mmCIF file of C-alpha atoms in Angstrom:
data_model
loop_
_atom_site.group_PDB
_atom_site.id
_atom_site.type_symbol
_atom_site.label_atom_id
_atom_site.label_comp_id
_atom_site.label_asym_id
_atom_site.label_seq_id
_atom_site.Cartn_x
_atom_site.Cartn_y
_atom_site.Cartn_z
ATOM 1 C CA MET U 1 -20.277 104.443 -4.826
ATOM 2 C CA LYS U 2 -16.566 104.914 -4.101
ATOM 3 C CA ARG U 3 -14.115 102.951 -6.239
ATOM 4 C CA VAL U 4 -10.378 102.355 -5.799
ATOM 5 C CA ILE U 5 -8.600 101.149 -8.947
ATOM 6 C CA SER U 6 -4.956 100.094 -9.301
ATOM 7 C CA VAL U 7 -3.129 99.695 -12.617
ATOM 8 C CA SER U 8 -0.123 97.370 -12.548
ATOM 9 C CA GLY U 9 2.229 95.590 -14.948
ATOM 10 C CA LYS U 10 5.844 95.375 -16.029
ATOM 11 C CA GLY U 11 7.779 98.455 -17.028
ATOM 12 C CA GLY U 12 6.875 99.680 -20.491
ATOM 13 C CA SER U 13 3.687 97.633 -20.696
ATOM 14 C CA GLY U 14 1.486 100.714 -21.079
ATOM 15 C CA LYS U 15 -0.030 101.032 -17.616
ATOM 16 C CA THR U 16 0.605 104.785 -17.447
ATOM 17 C CA THR U 17 -1.050 105.245 -20.837
ATOM 18 C CA LEU U 18 -4.064 103.200 -19.726
ATOM 19 C CA THR U 19 -4.315 105.194 -16.483
ATOM 20 C CA ALA U 20 -4.326 108.453 -18.468
ATOM 21 C CA LEU U 21 -6.934 107.077 -20.880
ATOM 22 C CA LEU U 22 -9.212 105.986 -18.043
ATOM 23 C CA LEU U 23 -8.856 109.434 -16.476
ATOM 24 C CA LYS U 24 -9.745 111.091 -19.772
ATOM 25 C CA VAL U 25 -12.831 108.918 -20.176
ATOM 26 C CA MET U 26 -14.015 109.655 -16.643
ATOM 27 C CA LEU U 27 -13.539 113.385 -17.066
ATOM 28 C CA SER U 28 -15.682 113.387 -20.208
ATOM 29 C CA LYS U 29 -18.275 110.736 -19.313
ATOM 30 C CA ALA U 30 -18.566 111.189 -15.544
ATOM 31 C CA PRO U 31 -17.760 114.891 -14.974
ATOM 32 C CA ASN U 32 -19.541 115.104 -11.629
ATOM 33 C CA LYS U 33 -17.403 112.500 -9.900
ATOM 34 C CA SER U 34 -14.526 113.559 -7.653
ATOM 35 C CA ILE U 35 -11.294 111.889 -8.745
ATOM 36 C CA LEU U 36 -7.921 111.357 -7.074
ATOM 37 C CA VAL U 37 -5.100 110.142 -9.321
ATOM 38 C CA VAL U 38 -2.058 108.652 -7.598
ATOM 39 C CA ASP U 39 1.186 108.455 -9.546
ATOM 40 C CA ALA U 40 2.828 105.796 -7.389
ATOM 41 C CA ASP U 41 5.555 105.026 -9.923
ATOM 42 C CA PRO U 42 8.832 106.752 -8.931
ATOM 43 C CA ALA U 43 9.392 107.480 -12.637
ATOM 44 C CA THR U 44 6.517 110.023 -12.402
ATOM 45 C CA ASN U 45 5.470 109.622 -16.041
ATOM 46 C CA LEU U 46 1.757 110.045 -15.385
ATOM 47 C CA SER U 47 2.058 113.747 -14.617
ATOM 48 C CA GLU U 48 3.929 114.240 -17.895
ATOM 49 C CA VAL U 49 1.399 112.454 -20.108
ATOM 50 C CA THR U 50 -1.490 114.299 -18.441
ATOM 51 C CA GLY U 51 0.141 117.739 -18.552
ATOM 52 C CA VAL U 52 0.245 118.231 -14.776
ATOM 53 C CA GLU U 53 3.018 120.417 -13.384
ATOM 54 C CA VAL U 54 4.604 118.868 -10.308
ATOM 55 C CA LYS U 55 6.480 121.041 -7.818
ATOM 56 C CA LYS U 56 6.669 118.677 -4.848
ATOM 57 C CA THR U 57 6.370 114.911 -4.538
ATOM 58 C CA VAL U 58 6.180 112.476 -1.657
ATOM 59 C CA GLY U 59 9.835 111.716 -2.373
ATOM 60 C CA THR U 60 10.668 115.420 -2.111
ATOM 61 C CA VAL U 61 9.203 115.774 1.355
ATOM 62 C CA ALA U 62 10.686 112.445 2.448
ATOM 63 C CA ASN U 63 14.119 113.781 1.497
ATOM 64 C CA LYS U 64 13.351 116.973 3.386
ATOM 65 C CA LEU U 65 12.424 115.016 6.513
ATOM 66 C CA LYS U 66 15.546 112.851 6.277
ATOM 67 C CA LYS U 67 17.803 115.913 6.043
ATOM 68 C CA SER U 68 15.960 117.635 8.893
ATOM 69 C CA ILE U 69 16.538 114.598 11.095
ATOM 70 C CA GLU U 70 20.224 114.409 10.139
ATOM 71 C CA LYS U 71 20.677 118.117 10.949
ATOM 72 C CA GLU U 72 18.714 117.712 14.209
ATOM 73 C CA GLU U 73 16.294 120.427 13.127
ATOM 74 C CA LEU U 74 13.253 118.589 14.486
ATOM 75 C CA SER U 75 12.379 118.442 18.158
ATOM 76 C CA PRO U 76 12.712 114.917 19.599
ATOM 77 C CA TYR U 77 9.232 115.426 21.028
ATOM 78 C CA VAL U 78 7.664 115.897 17.597
ATOM 79 C CA SER U 79 6.197 112.860 15.865
ATOM 80 C CA LYS U 80 8.135 112.401 12.634
ATOM 81 C CA ALA U 81 5.247 110.396 11.199
ATOM 82 C CA ASP U 82 2.855 113.288 11.852
ATOM 83 C CA VAL U 83 5.275 115.773 10.276
ATOM 84 C CA LEU U 84 5.724 113.639 7.187
ATOM 85 C CA GLU U 85 1.980 113.064 6.926
ATOM 86 C CA SER U 86 1.207 116.779 6.998
ATOM 87 C CA TRP U 87 3.880 117.461 4.373
ATOM 88 C CA ILE U 88 2.519 114.722 2.123
ATOM 89 C CA TYR U 89 -0.949 116.272 2.240
ATOM 90 C CA GLU U 90 0.625 119.493 1.012
ATOM 91 C CA THR U 91 1.908 117.736 -2.114
ATOM 92 C CA VAL U 92 -1.599 116.948 -3.392
ATOM 93 C CA ILE U 93 -2.042 118.856 -6.661
ATOM 94 C CA GLU U 94 -5.527 120.285 -7.058
ATOM 95 C CA LYS U 95 -6.664 120.606 -10.660
ATOM 96 C CA GLU U 96 -10.043 121.858 -11.828
ATOM 97 C CA ASP U 97 -11.415 118.371 -12.580
ATOM 98 C CA PHE U 98 -9.224 116.053 -10.487
ATOM 99 C CA ASP U 99 -6.513 115.931 -7.843
ATOM 100 C CA MET U 100 -3.146 114.207 -8.159
ATOM 101 C CA LEU U 101 -0.686 112.814 -5.646
ATOM 102 C CA VAL U 102 2.786 112.056 -7.020
ATOM 103 C CA MET U 103 5.118 109.631 -5.247
ATOM 104 C CA GLY U 104 8.396 110.590 -6.934
ATOM 105 C CA ARG U 105 11.789 109.365 -5.779
ATOM 106 C CA THR U 106 13.795 109.550 -2.594
ATOM 107 C CA GLU U 107 17.525 110.227 -2.530
ATOM 108 C CA GLY U 108 19.926 107.460 -1.619
ATOM 109 C CA GLU U 109 19.063 104.364 0.363
ATOM 110 C CA GLY U 110 16.693 103.686 3.188
ATOM 111 C CA CYS U 111 13.390 105.016 4.524
ATOM 112 C CA TYR U 112 11.367 104.496 1.340
ATOM 113 C CA CYS U 113 9.460 101.536 2.771
ATOM 114 C CA TYR U 114 8.723 103.670 5.823
ATOM 115 C CA VAL U 115 7.490 106.492 3.600
ATOM 116 C CA ASN U 116 5.416 103.975 1.692
ATOM 117 C CA SER U 117 3.768 102.810 4.913
ATOM 118 C CA ILE U 118 2.858 106.411 5.712
ATOM 119 C CA LEU U 119 1.533 106.878 2.183
ATOM 120 C CA THR U 120 -0.604 103.764 2.530
ATOM 121 C CA ARG U 121 -2.142 105.128 5.716
ATOM 122 C CA ILE U 122 -2.782 108.480 4.061
ATOM 123 C CA LEU U 123 -4.349 106.821 1.030
ATOM 124 C CA ASP U 124 -6.720 104.956 3.324
ATOM 125 C CA THR U 125 -7.925 108.368 4.508
ATOM 126 C CA LEU U 126 -7.763 110.209 1.177
ATOM 127 C CA THR U 127 -9.725 107.638 -0.794
ATOM 128 C CA LYS U 128 -12.714 108.169 1.474
ATOM 129 C CA ASN U 129 -12.938 111.753 0.185
ATOM 130 C CA TYR U 130 -13.177 110.865 -3.520
ATOM 131 C CA ASP U 131 -15.638 108.949 -5.662
ATOM 132 C CA ILE U 132 -12.802 107.433 -7.697
ATOM 133 C CA THR U 133 -9.161 106.798 -6.793
ATOM 134 C CA LEU U 134 -7.039 105.736 -9.758
ATOM 135 C CA MET U 135 -3.503 104.551 -8.994
ATOM 136 C CA ASP U 136 -0.701 104.105 -11.522
ATOM 137 C CA MET U 137 1.615 101.732 -9.671
ATOM 138 C CA GLU U 138 5.332 101.234 -10.061
ATOM 139 C CA ALA U 139 6.534 98.544 -12.450
ATOM 140 C CA GLY U 140 6.806 94.952 -11.318
ATOM 141 C CA LEU U 141 5.876 93.328 -8.017
ATOM 142 C CA GLU U 142 7.437 95.383 -5.215
ATOM 143 C CA HIS U 143 4.330 97.415 -4.434
ATOM 144 C CA LEU U 144 2.293 94.242 -4.014
ATOM 145 C CA SER U 145 4.758 92.741 -1.542
ATOM 146 C CA ARG U 146 4.554 96.001 0.454
ATOM 147 C CA ARG U 147 0.748 95.803 0.437
ATOM 148 C CA THR U 148 0.315 99.235 -1.196
ATOM 149 C CA ASP U 149 -2.593 97.852 -3.204
ATOM 150 C CA ARG U 150 -4.823 96.822 -0.321
ATOM 151 C CA ASP U 151 -8.614 97.177 -0.374
ATOM 152 C CA LEU U 152 -9.129 97.509 -4.116
ATOM 153 C CA ASP U 153 -12.272 97.425 -6.169
ATOM 154 C CA ALA U 154 -10.251 96.521 -9.242
ATOM 155 C CA LEU U 155 -6.665 95.530 -9.980
ATOM 156 C CA ILE U 156 -5.915 95.996 -13.673
ATOM 157 C CA ILE U 157 -2.844 94.174 -14.951
ATOM 158 C CA VAL U 158 -1.519 95.508 -18.261
ATOM 159 C CA THR U 159 0.651 93.413 -20.536
ATOM 160 C CA ASP U 160 2.338 94.110 -23.832
ATOM 161 C CA PRO U 161 2.685 91.399 -26.514
ATOM 162 C CA SER U 162 5.808 89.798 -25.061
ATOM 163 C CA LYS U 163 6.638 86.659 -23.096
ATOM 164 C CA MET U 164 8.076 88.822 -20.332
ATOM 165 C CA GLY U 165 4.865 90.826 -20.135
ATOM 166 C CA LEU U 166 2.740 87.694 -19.847
ATOM 167 C CA LYS U 167 5.036 86.139 -17.226
ATOM 168 C CA THR U 168 4.986 89.327 -15.161
ATOM 169 C CA THR U 169 1.198 89.331 -15.385
ATOM 170 C CA GLU U 170 1.093 85.794 -14.064
ATOM 171 C CA ARG U 171 3.454 86.580 -11.195
ATOM 172 C CA ILE U 172 1.447 89.674 -10.213
ATOM 173 C CA ARG U 173 -1.713 87.581 -10.189
ATOM 174 C CA LYS U 174 -0.134 84.938 -7.955
ATOM 175 C CA LEU U 175 1.426 87.468 -5.585
ATOM 176 C CA ALA U 176 -1.888 89.305 -5.229
ATOM 177 C CA ALA U 177 -3.336 86.076 -3.867
ATOM 178 C CA GLU U 178 -0.337 85.323 -1.644
ATOM 179 C CA VAL U 179 -0.378 88.673 0.172
ATOM 180 C CA HIS U 180 -4.158 88.479 0.536
ATOM 181 C CA ILE U 181 -5.010 91.795 -1.090
ATOM 182 C CA ASN U 182 -8.670 92.569 -0.594
ATOM 183 C CA VAL U 183 -9.635 93.075 -4.246
ATOM 184 C CA LYS U 184 -13.085 92.598 -5.736
ATOM 185 C CA GLY U 185 -11.967 92.049 -9.329
ATOM 186 C CA ILE U 186 -8.705 91.400 -11.195
ATOM 187 C CA TYR U 187 -8.675 92.335 -14.872
ATOM 188 C CA LEU U 188 -6.279 91.743 -17.753
ATOM 189 C CA VAL U 189 -5.717 94.399 -20.423
ATOM 190 C CA GLY U 190 -3.516 93.886 -23.463
ATOM 191 C CA ASN U 191 -1.693 96.881 -24.847
ATOM 192 C CA GLN U 192 -0.811 97.120 -28.546
ATOM 193 C CA PHE U 193 -1.774 93.526 -29.269
ATOM 194 C CA PRO U 194 -2.911 92.915 -32.853
ATOM 195 C CA ALA U 195 -6.669 92.357 -33.110
ATOM 196 C CA GLU U 196 -6.197 88.753 -34.201
ATOM 197 C CA MET U 197 -4.683 87.924 -30.779
ATOM 198 C CA ASP U 198 -7.900 88.779 -28.984
ATOM 199 C CA GLU U 199 -8.927 85.138 -28.636
ATOM 200 C CA PHE U 200 -5.476 84.178 -27.335
ATOM 201 C CA LEU U 201 -5.557 86.902 -24.678
ATOM 202 C CA ARG U 202 -9.068 85.927 -23.605
ATOM 203 C CA GLY U 203 -7.877 82.371 -23.106
ATOM 204 C CA TYR U 204 -4.793 83.493 -21.206
ATOM 205 C CA ALA U 205 -6.927 85.653 -18.889
ATOM 206 C CA LYS U 206 -9.093 82.637 -18.084
ATOM 207 C CA GLU U 207 -6.015 80.463 -17.559
ATOM 208 C CA ILE U 208 -4.598 82.775 -14.873
ATOM 209 C CA ASP U 209 -8.001 83.423 -13.295
ATOM 210 C CA THR U 210 -8.481 87.052 -14.302
ATOM 211 C CA GLU U 211 -11.284 88.796 -16.135
ATOM 212 C CA TYR U 212 -10.523 89.868 -19.676
ATOM 213 C CA ALA U 213 -11.104 93.618 -20.077
ATOM 214 C CA GLY U 214 -9.909 94.335 -23.624
ATOM 215 C CA ILE U 215 -7.021 95.332 -25.870
ATOM 216 C CA ILE U 216 -5.759 98.893 -26.227
ATOM 217 C CA PRO U 217 -5.034 99.092 -29.963
ATOM 218 C CA ILE U 218 -2.028 100.678 -31.622
ATOM 219 C CA ASP U 219 -3.128 104.300 -31.867
ATOM 220 C CA SER U 220 -1.064 106.782 -33.874
ATOM 221 C CA ASN U 221 -2.690 109.627 -31.948
ATOM 222 C CA ILE U 222 -1.011 108.452 -28.733
ATOM 223 C CA SER U 223 2.403 108.240 -30.380
ATOM 224 C CA HIS U 224 1.952 111.713 -31.865
ATOM 225 C CA TYR U 225 0.822 113.256 -28.584
ATOM 226 C CA ASN U 226 3.698 111.631 -26.676
ATOM 227 C CA VAL U 227 6.316 112.871 -29.125
ATOM 228 C CA MET U 228 4.833 116.391 -29.176
ATOM 229 C CA GLY U 229 4.516 116.493 -25.389
ATOM 230 C CA LYS U 230 0.751 116.972 -25.516
ATOM 231 C CA SER U 231 -1.511 115.751 -22.743
ATOM 232 C CA LEU U 232 -3.323 112.491 -23.477
ATOM 233 C CA LEU U 233 -6.334 114.074 -21.800
ATOM 234 C CA GLU U 234 -6.687 116.128 -24.993
ATOM 235 C CA LEU U 235 -6.989 113.085 -27.278
ATOM 236 C CA PRO U 236 -10.015 113.208 -29.607
ATOM 237 C CA GLU U 237 -13.070 111.297 -28.423
ATOM 238 C CA ASP U 238 -13.027 109.142 -31.562
ATOM 239 C CA SER U 239 -9.436 108.043 -31.010
ATOM 240 C CA PRO U 240 -9.351 104.200 -31.147
ATOM 241 C CA ALA U 241 -7.621 103.870 -27.778
ATOM 242 C CA VAL U 242 -10.105 106.230 -26.110
ATOM 243 C CA LYS U 243 -13.044 104.186 -27.366
ATOM 244 C CA VAL U 244 -11.604 100.975 -25.942
ATOM 245 C CA ALA U 245 -10.723 102.728 -22.661
ATOM 246 C CA GLU U 246 -14.370 103.739 -22.326
ATOM 247 C CA ASN U 247 -15.430 100.115 -22.674
ATOM 248 C CA ILE U 248 -12.891 99.100 -20.033
ATOM 249 C CA ALA U 249 -14.085 101.875 -17.711
ATOM 250 C CA ARG U 250 -17.652 100.641 -18.026
ATOM 251 C CA ARG U 251 -16.584 97.051 -17.445
ATOM 252 C CA ILE U 252 -14.933 97.921 -14.135
ATOM 253 C CA GLU U 253 -17.833 100.208 -13.182
ATOM 254 C CA LEU U 254 -16.083 103.559 -13.343
ATOM 255 C CA LEU U 255 -18.914 105.047 -15.442
#
């Protein structure tokens, strides 16, 4: 069964950490599944926390196409969409246990929405080739308004213990309904909430019509690995955050 999962939330809420934790759990508990990880956040933090070396991004090839057009290096008879699509396929990083596609940034103004539309079309094709597609989305609401998150099995909204985080969660939930994203389940995950706020978060999830998926606890291992520049995929299996991530993965049927 193929699954497409999107992780969303405000900047700094912990969505990249959760994405890395879910990837780690899948690699250890479901090693036979083919996995595509999409770092759709222009900040490209996911590759850093998973130890993946990135040489080219979607933004890189978009910049290349823009400059080629400006310098009139492309034939007017060549489809620019087809050129960009072929270049984007070349940016897919093939690791031993998973593949990764990194969005990255474009230079200057313009054309990013166009690139995003091409990426969306490519993702529609790519996801059919993998058992699991796990997408770490950019912060906020822009990707939802552009319909990047269409046809999802699960939309996970991550919030930190702040009023801003909760408000962003609520807005993402409302916008997901307004743009008619085809999603089978919307889940709420708290990051670094104290254990005693579990009941509060459960109630909040019900209030905004999402399913409660759990709280990623404060885990000193994560802080240590981040500071040392170590991949979160190397976290010990008994790490508190890894244990909770496994429960979340099972809840959204990744395992």
